[in-house]
Coordinates of C-alpha atoms in Angstrom, one line a residue:
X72 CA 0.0 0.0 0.0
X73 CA 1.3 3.7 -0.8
X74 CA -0.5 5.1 2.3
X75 CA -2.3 3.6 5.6
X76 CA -4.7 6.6 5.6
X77 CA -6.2 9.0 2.8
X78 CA -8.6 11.5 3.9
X79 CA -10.8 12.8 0.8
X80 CA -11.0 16.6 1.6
X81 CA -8.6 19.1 3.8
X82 CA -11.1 20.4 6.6
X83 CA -10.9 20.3 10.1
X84 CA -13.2 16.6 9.8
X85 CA -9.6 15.4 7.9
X86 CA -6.2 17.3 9.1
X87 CA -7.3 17.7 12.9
X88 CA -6.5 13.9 13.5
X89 CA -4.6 12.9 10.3
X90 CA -1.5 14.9 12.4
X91 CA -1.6 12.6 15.3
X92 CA -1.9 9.2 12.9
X93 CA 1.1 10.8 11.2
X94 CA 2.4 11.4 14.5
X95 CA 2.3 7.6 15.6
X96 CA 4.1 6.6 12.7
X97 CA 1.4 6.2 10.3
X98 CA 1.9 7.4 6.2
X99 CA -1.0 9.5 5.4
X100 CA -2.3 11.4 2.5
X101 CA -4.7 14.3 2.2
X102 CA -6.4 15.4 -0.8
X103 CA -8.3 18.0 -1.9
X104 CA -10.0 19.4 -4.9
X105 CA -10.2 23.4 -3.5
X106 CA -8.8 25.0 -0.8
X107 CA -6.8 23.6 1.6
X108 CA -8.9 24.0 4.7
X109 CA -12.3 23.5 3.0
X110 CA -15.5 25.6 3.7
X111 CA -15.2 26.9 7.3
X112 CA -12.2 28.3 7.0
X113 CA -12.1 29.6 3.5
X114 CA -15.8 30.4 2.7
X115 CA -17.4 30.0 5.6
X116 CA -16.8 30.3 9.7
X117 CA -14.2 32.8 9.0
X118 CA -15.7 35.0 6.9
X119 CA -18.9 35.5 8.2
X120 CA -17.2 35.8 11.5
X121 CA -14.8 38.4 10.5
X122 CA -17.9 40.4 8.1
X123 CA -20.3 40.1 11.5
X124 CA -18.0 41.8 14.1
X125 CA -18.1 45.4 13.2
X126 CA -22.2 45.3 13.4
X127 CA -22.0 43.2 16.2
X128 CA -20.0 46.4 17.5
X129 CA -22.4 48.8 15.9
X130 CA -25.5 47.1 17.9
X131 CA -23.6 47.6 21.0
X132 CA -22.9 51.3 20.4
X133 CA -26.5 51.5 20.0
X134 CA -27.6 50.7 23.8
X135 CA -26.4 53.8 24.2
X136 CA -28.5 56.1 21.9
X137 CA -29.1 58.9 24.4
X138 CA -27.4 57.9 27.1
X139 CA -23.5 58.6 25.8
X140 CA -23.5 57.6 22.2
X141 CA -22.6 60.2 19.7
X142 CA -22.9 60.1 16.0
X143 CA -23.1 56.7 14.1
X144 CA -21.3 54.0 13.6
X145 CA -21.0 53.1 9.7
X146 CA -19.7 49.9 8.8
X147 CA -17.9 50.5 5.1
X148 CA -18.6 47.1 3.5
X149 CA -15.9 47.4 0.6
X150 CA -12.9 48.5 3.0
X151 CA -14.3 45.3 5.4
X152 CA -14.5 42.8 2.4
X153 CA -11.2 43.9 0.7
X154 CA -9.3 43.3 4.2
X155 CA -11.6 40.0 4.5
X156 CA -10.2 38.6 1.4
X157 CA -6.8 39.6 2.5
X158 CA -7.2 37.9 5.4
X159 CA -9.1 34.7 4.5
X160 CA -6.8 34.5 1.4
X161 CA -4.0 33.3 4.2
X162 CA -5.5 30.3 5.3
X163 CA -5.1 28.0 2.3
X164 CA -1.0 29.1 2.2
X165 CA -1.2 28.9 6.0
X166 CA -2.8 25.2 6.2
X167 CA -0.6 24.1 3.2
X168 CA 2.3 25.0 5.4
X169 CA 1.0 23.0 8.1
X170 CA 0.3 19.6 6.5
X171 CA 4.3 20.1 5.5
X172 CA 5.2 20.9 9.2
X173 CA 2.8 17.7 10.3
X174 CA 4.7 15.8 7.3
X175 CA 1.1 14.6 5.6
X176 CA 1.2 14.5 2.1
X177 CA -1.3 16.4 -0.1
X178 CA -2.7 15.6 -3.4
X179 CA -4.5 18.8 -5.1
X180 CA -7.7 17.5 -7.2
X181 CA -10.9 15.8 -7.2
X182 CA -10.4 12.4 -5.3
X183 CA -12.6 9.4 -6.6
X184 CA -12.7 6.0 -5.0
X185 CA -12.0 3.2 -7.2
X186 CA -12.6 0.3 -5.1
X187 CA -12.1 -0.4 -1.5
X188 CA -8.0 0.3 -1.5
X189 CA -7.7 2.7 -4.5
X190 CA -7.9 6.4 -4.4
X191 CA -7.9 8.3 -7.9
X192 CA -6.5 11.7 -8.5
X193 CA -6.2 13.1 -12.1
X194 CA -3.9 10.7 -13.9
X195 CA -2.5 9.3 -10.7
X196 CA -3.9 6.1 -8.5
X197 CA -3.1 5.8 -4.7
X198 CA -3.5 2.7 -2.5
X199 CA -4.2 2.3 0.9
X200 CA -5.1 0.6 3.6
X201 CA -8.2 2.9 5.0
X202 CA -9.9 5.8 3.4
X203 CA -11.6 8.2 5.5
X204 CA -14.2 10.4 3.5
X205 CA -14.0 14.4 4.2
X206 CA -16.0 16.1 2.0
X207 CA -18.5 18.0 4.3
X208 CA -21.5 19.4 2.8
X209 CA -22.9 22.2 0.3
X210 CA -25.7 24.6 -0.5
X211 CA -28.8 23.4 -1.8
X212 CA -29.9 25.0 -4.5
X213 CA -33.8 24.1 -5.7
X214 CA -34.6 22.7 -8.5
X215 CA -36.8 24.8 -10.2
X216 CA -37.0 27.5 -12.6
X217 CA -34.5 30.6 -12.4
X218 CA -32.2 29.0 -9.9
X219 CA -29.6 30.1 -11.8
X220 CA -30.3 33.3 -10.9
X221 CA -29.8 32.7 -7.1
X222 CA -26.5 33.3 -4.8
X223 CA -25.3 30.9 -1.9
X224 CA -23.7 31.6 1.2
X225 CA -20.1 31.4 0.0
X226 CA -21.2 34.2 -3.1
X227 CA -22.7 36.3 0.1
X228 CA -20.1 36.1 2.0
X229 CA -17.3 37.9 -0.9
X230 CA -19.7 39.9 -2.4
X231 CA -18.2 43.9 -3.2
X232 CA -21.4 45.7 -2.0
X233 CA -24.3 44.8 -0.1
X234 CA -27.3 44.4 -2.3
X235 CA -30.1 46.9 -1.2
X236 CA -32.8 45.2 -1.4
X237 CA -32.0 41.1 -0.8
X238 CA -34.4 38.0 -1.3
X239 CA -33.6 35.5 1.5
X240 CA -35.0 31.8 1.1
X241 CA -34.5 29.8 4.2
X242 CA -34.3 30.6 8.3
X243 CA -31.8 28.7 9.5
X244 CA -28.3 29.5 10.9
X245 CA -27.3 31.5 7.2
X246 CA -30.9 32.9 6.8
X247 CA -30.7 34.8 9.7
X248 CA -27.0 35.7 10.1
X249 CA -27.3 37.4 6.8
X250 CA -30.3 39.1 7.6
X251 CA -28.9 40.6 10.7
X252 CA -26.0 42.1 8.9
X253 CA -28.4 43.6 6.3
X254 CA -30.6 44.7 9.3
X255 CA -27.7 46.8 11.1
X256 CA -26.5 48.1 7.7
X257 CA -30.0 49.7 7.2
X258 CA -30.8 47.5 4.0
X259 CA -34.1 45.5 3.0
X260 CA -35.0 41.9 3.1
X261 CA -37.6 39.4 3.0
X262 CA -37.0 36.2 4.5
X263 CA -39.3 33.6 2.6
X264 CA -39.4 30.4 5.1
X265 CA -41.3 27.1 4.2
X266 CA -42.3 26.3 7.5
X267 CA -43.7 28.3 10.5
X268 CA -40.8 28.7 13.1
X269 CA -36.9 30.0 11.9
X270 CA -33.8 28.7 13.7
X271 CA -36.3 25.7 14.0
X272 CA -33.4 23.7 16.6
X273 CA -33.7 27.3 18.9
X274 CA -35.9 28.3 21.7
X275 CA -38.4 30.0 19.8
X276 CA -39.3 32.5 22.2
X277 CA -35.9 34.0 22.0
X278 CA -35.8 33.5 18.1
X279 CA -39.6 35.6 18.1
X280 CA -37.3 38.0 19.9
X281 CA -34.4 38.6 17.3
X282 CA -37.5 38.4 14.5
X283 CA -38.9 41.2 16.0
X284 CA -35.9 43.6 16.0
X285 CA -35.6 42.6 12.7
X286 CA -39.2 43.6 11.8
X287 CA -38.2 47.0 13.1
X288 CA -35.1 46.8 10.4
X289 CA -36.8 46.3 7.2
X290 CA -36.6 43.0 7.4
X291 CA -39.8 41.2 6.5
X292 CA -40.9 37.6 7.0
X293 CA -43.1 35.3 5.0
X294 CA -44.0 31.6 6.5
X295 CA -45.3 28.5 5.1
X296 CA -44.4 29.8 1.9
X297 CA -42.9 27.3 -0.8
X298 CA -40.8 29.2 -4.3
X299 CA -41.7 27.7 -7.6
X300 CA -39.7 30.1 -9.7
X301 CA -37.6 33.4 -9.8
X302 CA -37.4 35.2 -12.7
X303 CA -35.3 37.9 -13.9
X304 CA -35.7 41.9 -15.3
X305 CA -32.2 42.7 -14.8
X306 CA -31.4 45.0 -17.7
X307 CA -27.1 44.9 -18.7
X308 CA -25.2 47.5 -21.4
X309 CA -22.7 46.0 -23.4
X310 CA -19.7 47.9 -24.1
X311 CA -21.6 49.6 -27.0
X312 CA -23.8 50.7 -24.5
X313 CA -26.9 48.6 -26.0
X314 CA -29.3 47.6 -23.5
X315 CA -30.3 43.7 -23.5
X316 CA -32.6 42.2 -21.2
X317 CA -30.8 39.1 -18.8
X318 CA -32.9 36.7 -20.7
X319 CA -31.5 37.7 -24.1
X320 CA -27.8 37.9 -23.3
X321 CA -28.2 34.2 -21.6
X322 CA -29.7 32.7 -24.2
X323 CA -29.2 34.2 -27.4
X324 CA -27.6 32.6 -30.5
X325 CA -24.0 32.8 -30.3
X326 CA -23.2 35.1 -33.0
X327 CA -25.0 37.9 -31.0
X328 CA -24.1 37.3 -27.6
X329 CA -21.4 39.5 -26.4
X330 CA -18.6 38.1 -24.7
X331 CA -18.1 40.9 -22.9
X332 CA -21.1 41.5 -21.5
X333 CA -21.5 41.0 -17.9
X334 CA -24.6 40.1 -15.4
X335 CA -24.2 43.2 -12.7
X336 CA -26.8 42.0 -9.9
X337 CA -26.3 45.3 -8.2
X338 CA -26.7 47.8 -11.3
X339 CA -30.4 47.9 -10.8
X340 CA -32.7 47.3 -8.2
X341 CA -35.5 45.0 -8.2
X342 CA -34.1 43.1 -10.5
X343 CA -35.4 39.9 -9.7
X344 CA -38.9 38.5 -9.2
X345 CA -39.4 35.2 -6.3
X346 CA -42.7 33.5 -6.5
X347 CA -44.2 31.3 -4.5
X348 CA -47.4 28.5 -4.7
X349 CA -49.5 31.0 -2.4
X350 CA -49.3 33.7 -5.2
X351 CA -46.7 35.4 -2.8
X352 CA -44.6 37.0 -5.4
X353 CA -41.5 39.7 -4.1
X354 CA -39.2 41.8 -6.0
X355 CA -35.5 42.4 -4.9
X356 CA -32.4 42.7 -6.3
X357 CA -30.4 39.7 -4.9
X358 CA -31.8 36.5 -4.2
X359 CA -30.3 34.2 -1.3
X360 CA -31.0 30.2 -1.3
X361 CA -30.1 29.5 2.0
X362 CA -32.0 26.9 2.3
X363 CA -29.0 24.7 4.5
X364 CA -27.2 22.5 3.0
X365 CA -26.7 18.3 1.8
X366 CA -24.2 15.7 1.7
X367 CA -21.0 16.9 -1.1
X368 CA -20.2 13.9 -2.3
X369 CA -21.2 13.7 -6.2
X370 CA -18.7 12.0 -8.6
X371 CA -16.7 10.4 -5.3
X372 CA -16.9 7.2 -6.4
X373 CA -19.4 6.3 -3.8
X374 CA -20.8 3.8 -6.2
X375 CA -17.9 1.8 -7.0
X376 CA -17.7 0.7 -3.1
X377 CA -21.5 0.2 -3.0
X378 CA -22.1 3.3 -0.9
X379 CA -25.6 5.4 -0.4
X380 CA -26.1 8.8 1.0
X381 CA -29.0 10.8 1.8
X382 CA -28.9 14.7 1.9
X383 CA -27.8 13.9 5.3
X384 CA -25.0 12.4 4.5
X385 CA -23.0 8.7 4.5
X386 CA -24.4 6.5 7.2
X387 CA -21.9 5.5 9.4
X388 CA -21.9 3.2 12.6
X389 CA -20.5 4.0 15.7
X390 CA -16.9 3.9 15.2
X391 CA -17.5 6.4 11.9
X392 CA -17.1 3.1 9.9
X393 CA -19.4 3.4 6.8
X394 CA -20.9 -0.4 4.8
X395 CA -17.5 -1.2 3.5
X396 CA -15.3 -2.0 6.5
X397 CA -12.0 -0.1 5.9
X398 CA -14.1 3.6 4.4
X399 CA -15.0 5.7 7.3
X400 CA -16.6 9.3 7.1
X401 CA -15.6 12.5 9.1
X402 CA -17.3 15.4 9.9
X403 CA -20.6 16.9 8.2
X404 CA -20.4 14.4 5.7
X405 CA -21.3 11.6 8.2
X406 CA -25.0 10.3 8.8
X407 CA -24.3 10.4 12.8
X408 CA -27.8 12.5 13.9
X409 CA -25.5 15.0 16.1
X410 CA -25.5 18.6 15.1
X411 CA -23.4 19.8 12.1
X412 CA -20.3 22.0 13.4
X413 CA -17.4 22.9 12.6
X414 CA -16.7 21.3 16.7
X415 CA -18.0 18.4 15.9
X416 CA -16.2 17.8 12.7
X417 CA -12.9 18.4 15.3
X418 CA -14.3 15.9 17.6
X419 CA -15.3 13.1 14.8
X420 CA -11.6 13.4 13.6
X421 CA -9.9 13.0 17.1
X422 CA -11.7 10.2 17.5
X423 CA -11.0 8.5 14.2
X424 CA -7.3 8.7 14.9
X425 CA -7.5 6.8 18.1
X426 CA -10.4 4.4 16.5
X427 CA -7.7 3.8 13.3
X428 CA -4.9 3.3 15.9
X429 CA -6.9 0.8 17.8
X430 CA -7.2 2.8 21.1
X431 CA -11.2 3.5 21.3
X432 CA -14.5 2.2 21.8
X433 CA -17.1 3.3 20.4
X434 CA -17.7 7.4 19.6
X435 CA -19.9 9.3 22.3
X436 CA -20.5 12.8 22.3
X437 CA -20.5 15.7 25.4
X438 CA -23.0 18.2 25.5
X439 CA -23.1 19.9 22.5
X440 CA -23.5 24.1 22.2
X441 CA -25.0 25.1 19.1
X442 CA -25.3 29.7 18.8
X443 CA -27.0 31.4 15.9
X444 CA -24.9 34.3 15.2
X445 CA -28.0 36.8 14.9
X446 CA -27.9 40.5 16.6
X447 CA -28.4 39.6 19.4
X448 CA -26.8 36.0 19.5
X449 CA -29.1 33.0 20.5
X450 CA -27.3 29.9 21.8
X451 CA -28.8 26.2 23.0
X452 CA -26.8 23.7 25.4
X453 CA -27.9 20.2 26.8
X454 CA -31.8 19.9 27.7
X455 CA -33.8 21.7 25.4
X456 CA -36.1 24.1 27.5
X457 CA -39.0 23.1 25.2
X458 CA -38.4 19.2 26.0
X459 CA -37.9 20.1 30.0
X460 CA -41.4 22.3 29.8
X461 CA -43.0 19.3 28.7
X462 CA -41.5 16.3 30.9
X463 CA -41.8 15.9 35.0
X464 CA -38.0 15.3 35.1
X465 CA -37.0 19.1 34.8
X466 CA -37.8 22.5 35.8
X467 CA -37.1 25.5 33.8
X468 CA -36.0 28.4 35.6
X469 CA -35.4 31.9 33.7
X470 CA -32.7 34.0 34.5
X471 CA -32.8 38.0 33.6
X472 CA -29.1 39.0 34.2
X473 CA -29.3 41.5 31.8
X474 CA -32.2 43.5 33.6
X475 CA -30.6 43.6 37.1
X476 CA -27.0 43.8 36.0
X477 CA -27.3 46.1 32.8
X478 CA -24.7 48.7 34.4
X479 CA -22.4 45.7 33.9
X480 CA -23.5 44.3 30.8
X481 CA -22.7 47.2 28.8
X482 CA -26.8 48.5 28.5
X483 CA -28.0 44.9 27.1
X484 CA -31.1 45.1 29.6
X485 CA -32.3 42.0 27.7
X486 CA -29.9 39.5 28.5
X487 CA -31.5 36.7 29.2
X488 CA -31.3 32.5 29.9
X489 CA -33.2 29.8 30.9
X490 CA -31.7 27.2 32.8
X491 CA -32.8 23.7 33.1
X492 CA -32.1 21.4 36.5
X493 CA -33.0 18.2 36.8
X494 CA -34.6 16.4 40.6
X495 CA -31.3 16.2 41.2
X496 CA -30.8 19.8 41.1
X497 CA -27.8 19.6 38.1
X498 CA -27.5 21.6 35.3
X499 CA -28.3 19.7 32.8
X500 CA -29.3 22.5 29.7
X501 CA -29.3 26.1 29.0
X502 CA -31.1 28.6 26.3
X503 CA -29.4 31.7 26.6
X504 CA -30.4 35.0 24.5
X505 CA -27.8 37.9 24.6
X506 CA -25.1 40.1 22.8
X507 CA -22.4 37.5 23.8
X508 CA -24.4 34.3 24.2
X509 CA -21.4 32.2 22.7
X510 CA -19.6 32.9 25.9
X511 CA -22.5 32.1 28.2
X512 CA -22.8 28.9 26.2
X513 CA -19.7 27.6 26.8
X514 CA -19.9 28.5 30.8
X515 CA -22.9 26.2 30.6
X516 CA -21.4 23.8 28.1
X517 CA -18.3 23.7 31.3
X518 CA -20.5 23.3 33.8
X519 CA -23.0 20.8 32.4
X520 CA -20.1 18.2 30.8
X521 CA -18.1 18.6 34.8
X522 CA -21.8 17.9 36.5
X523 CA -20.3 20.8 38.6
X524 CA -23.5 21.6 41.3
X525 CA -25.4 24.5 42.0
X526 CA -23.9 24.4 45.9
X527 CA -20.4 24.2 44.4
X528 CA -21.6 26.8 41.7
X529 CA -22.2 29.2 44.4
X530 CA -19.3 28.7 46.7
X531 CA -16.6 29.9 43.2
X532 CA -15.7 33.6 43.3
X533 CA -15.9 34.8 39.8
X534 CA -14.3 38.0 38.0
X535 CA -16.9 40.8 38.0
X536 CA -17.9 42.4 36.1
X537 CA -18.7 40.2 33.2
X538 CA -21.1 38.7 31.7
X539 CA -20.6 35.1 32.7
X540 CA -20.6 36.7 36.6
X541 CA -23.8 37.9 36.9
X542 CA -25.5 35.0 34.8
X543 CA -23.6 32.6 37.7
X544 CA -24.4 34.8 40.5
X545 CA -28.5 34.8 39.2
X546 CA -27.8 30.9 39.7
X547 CA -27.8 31.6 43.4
X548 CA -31.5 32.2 43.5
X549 CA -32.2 28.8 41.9
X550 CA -29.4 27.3 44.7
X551 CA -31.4 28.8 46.9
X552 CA -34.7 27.9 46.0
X553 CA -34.1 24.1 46.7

């Protein structure tokens, strides 16, 4: 065999634990057909971190309208994305330098499984003992008429202005996220969602929260609405300055298309129609499918091994072991029924490095926080509240930190969580609802994962002030409840 392990795809689900197998001796191989990195840290995690923080900062400025704030904060999109793309155009070079410090080898195109041992690159063939598929997941995009006229997250995330006037399909984490950014920036949206709930895996109280600041933006919503079709008006100038409709410079013969002619989705607004089956039908000029995302794994070679996938990925058993004994999957790519995270992904590949060195049982899983990146943020831990609301084995106890430590809190008044105990009187989940609930999140995540106890809770001093202070010190009135 040329290697012992070949990890399809660079991403934290492959590199994270290929460096330890590598580590132990092992001769591994990493391919990949983009990126080094894959999406979260090229065109994902990083970007929309990096493009979020300065409203994040701007909705913090404005708990102080009239009590100390002066003037506005502007956010100036082009300067952020142009130092974005500087940034985020590191981490490919960056990771490539890595895999040579953690001497794994790297293979640069598509990889395709021949058969159980085989691993095909371009021209060249690889053998190897274990193959560990890596190759996450990707926007759906619907099948219907004028999807081609629809962006994804990773075209959001590097686009050089902000359209004015956006069509969002889909609630979820990217839904959301984006709408919040064009919220703060003052923009339009309407946020067209299938069901009736958004952030569906969230305590909806605190997700009827963000919606309603958001109402308040210009940022409408639309439920239990289905698309059928989104159709174009966009009017483009060729360099002769002759005016062609969208339609007629796609699909013209090609003697009269002009080569040179260019789709500009922000030269005009309302450039694009999205209908729906209810008769629902919105104008906007830049339509969003963020409508999550499904297994990547087309023209793998899934067949030749007698693999099957479902949009939720490659079933695998509890070792990440797939149907064929020696193929294992990693990450969001694996059928496992845990959340889909970037964490996770770190976690799976951890493990697999033990499980392929012979040192594990079975995987299991701590408590895992999930934290829509909204304005404000919305974070879940352990218990859901809505599952402890409904069983005899829980209480739900609500905790306002922000109202009776908003001096502290930098004017949030809202912060907010709700904690779940069990009869036992442990932690065992948390919804929390505030400008830094990722932090909060992981206090809980700490505390719920240690099984530390309210008693023991309340004997720690903590730093004040801070955020994570006065949610613990709130927990004394639960502590003493009992």
């Amino acid at each position: 065999m040329d290697y012992d392990v070949i990890y399809i795809g660079s991403g934290n689900a492959a590199w994270q634990g290929g460096r330890f197998l590598r580590k132990e001796g092992l001769k591994v191989m990493i391919i990949e057909e983009s990126l080094y990195g894959g999406t979260c840290a090229n065109r994902g995690c990083n970007s929309k971190a990096l493009l979020d923080a300065p409203y994040e900062i701007k909705a913090l400025a404005d708990n102080f309208e009239g009590v100390g704030k002066s003037g506005d904060f502007e956010v100036d999109w082009p300067s952020l994305m142009k130092f974005k793309r500087k940034r985020i155009a590191n981490m490919a070079p960056f990771l490539d330098g890595k895999f040579e410090e953690y001497d794994l080898d790297v293979a640069h195109g598509k990889g395709v499984i021949v058969d159980e041992h085989t691993v095909k690159v371009g021209d060249e063939t690889f053998t190897t003992d274990k193959i560990v598929i890596c190759t996450g997941l990707k926007p759906i995009i619907p099948d219907i008429p004028g999807n081609e006229y629809m962006h994804d997250s990773t075209d959001f995330l590097d686009i050089d202005e902000l359209p004015k006037h956006a069509i969002i399909i889909g609630a979820g984490f990217v839904g959301m996220e984006f709408a919040s950014i064009l919220a703060e920036a003052g923009l339009e949206a309407d946020v067209i969602i299938r069901g009736n709930m958004a952030l569906k895996y969230f305590h909806q109280p605190y997700v009827q929260n963000v919606i309603e600041i958001l109402k308040e933006k210009n940022i409408r919503f639309h439920f239990n609405q289905t698309v059928n079709e989104v159709i174009s008006s966009i009017e483009i100038k060729n360099p002769n300055d002759k005016v062609l409709n969208v339609e007629g410079a796609l699909n013209c013969d090609d003697e009269l298309r002009d080569p040179e002619a260019k789709i500009d989705n922000r030269a005009y607004e309302n450039g694009f129609t999205v209908k729906c089956d209810s008769g629902l039908s919105l104008t906007g000029d830049y339509v969003i499918s963020a409508m999550g995302r499904e297994a990547n794994v087309e023209d793998i070679g899934l067949e030749n091994v007698g693999l099957t996938y479902t949009k939720q990925g490659i079933k695998v058993n509890g070792h990440l072991q797939t149907d064929v004994p020696n193929i294992y999957a990693s990450g969001d790519v694996a059928d496992t029924g845990i959340a889909k995270l970037v964490t996770v992904a770190i976690h799976h590949s951890k493990y697999l490095a033990k499980e392929l060195l012979g040192k594990a049982d079975e995987i299991t899983y701590p408590v895992v926080p999930a934290v829509a990146y909204t304005i404000p943020r919305i974070a879940t831990v352990g218990v859901p509240a809505y599952v402890a609301e409904e069983s005899d084995e829980y209480e739900v106890h609500t905790i306002r930190y922000g109202m009776s430590y908003s001096l502290e809190l930098k004017n949030d008044t809202t912060a907010e969580a709700k904690v779940i105990v069990d009869n036992d009187f442990n932690i065992v989940g948390a919804e929390i609802y505030a400008a830094d609930a990722e932090n909060v999140a992981n206090m809980f995540t700490f505390i719920i994962n240690k099984k530390i106890t309210l008693e023991e809770l309340d004997y720690m001093i903590y730093a004040f002030p801070s955020s994570s202070s006065v949610c613990l010190y709130k927990l004394h009135n639960i502590h003493y409840s009992f």
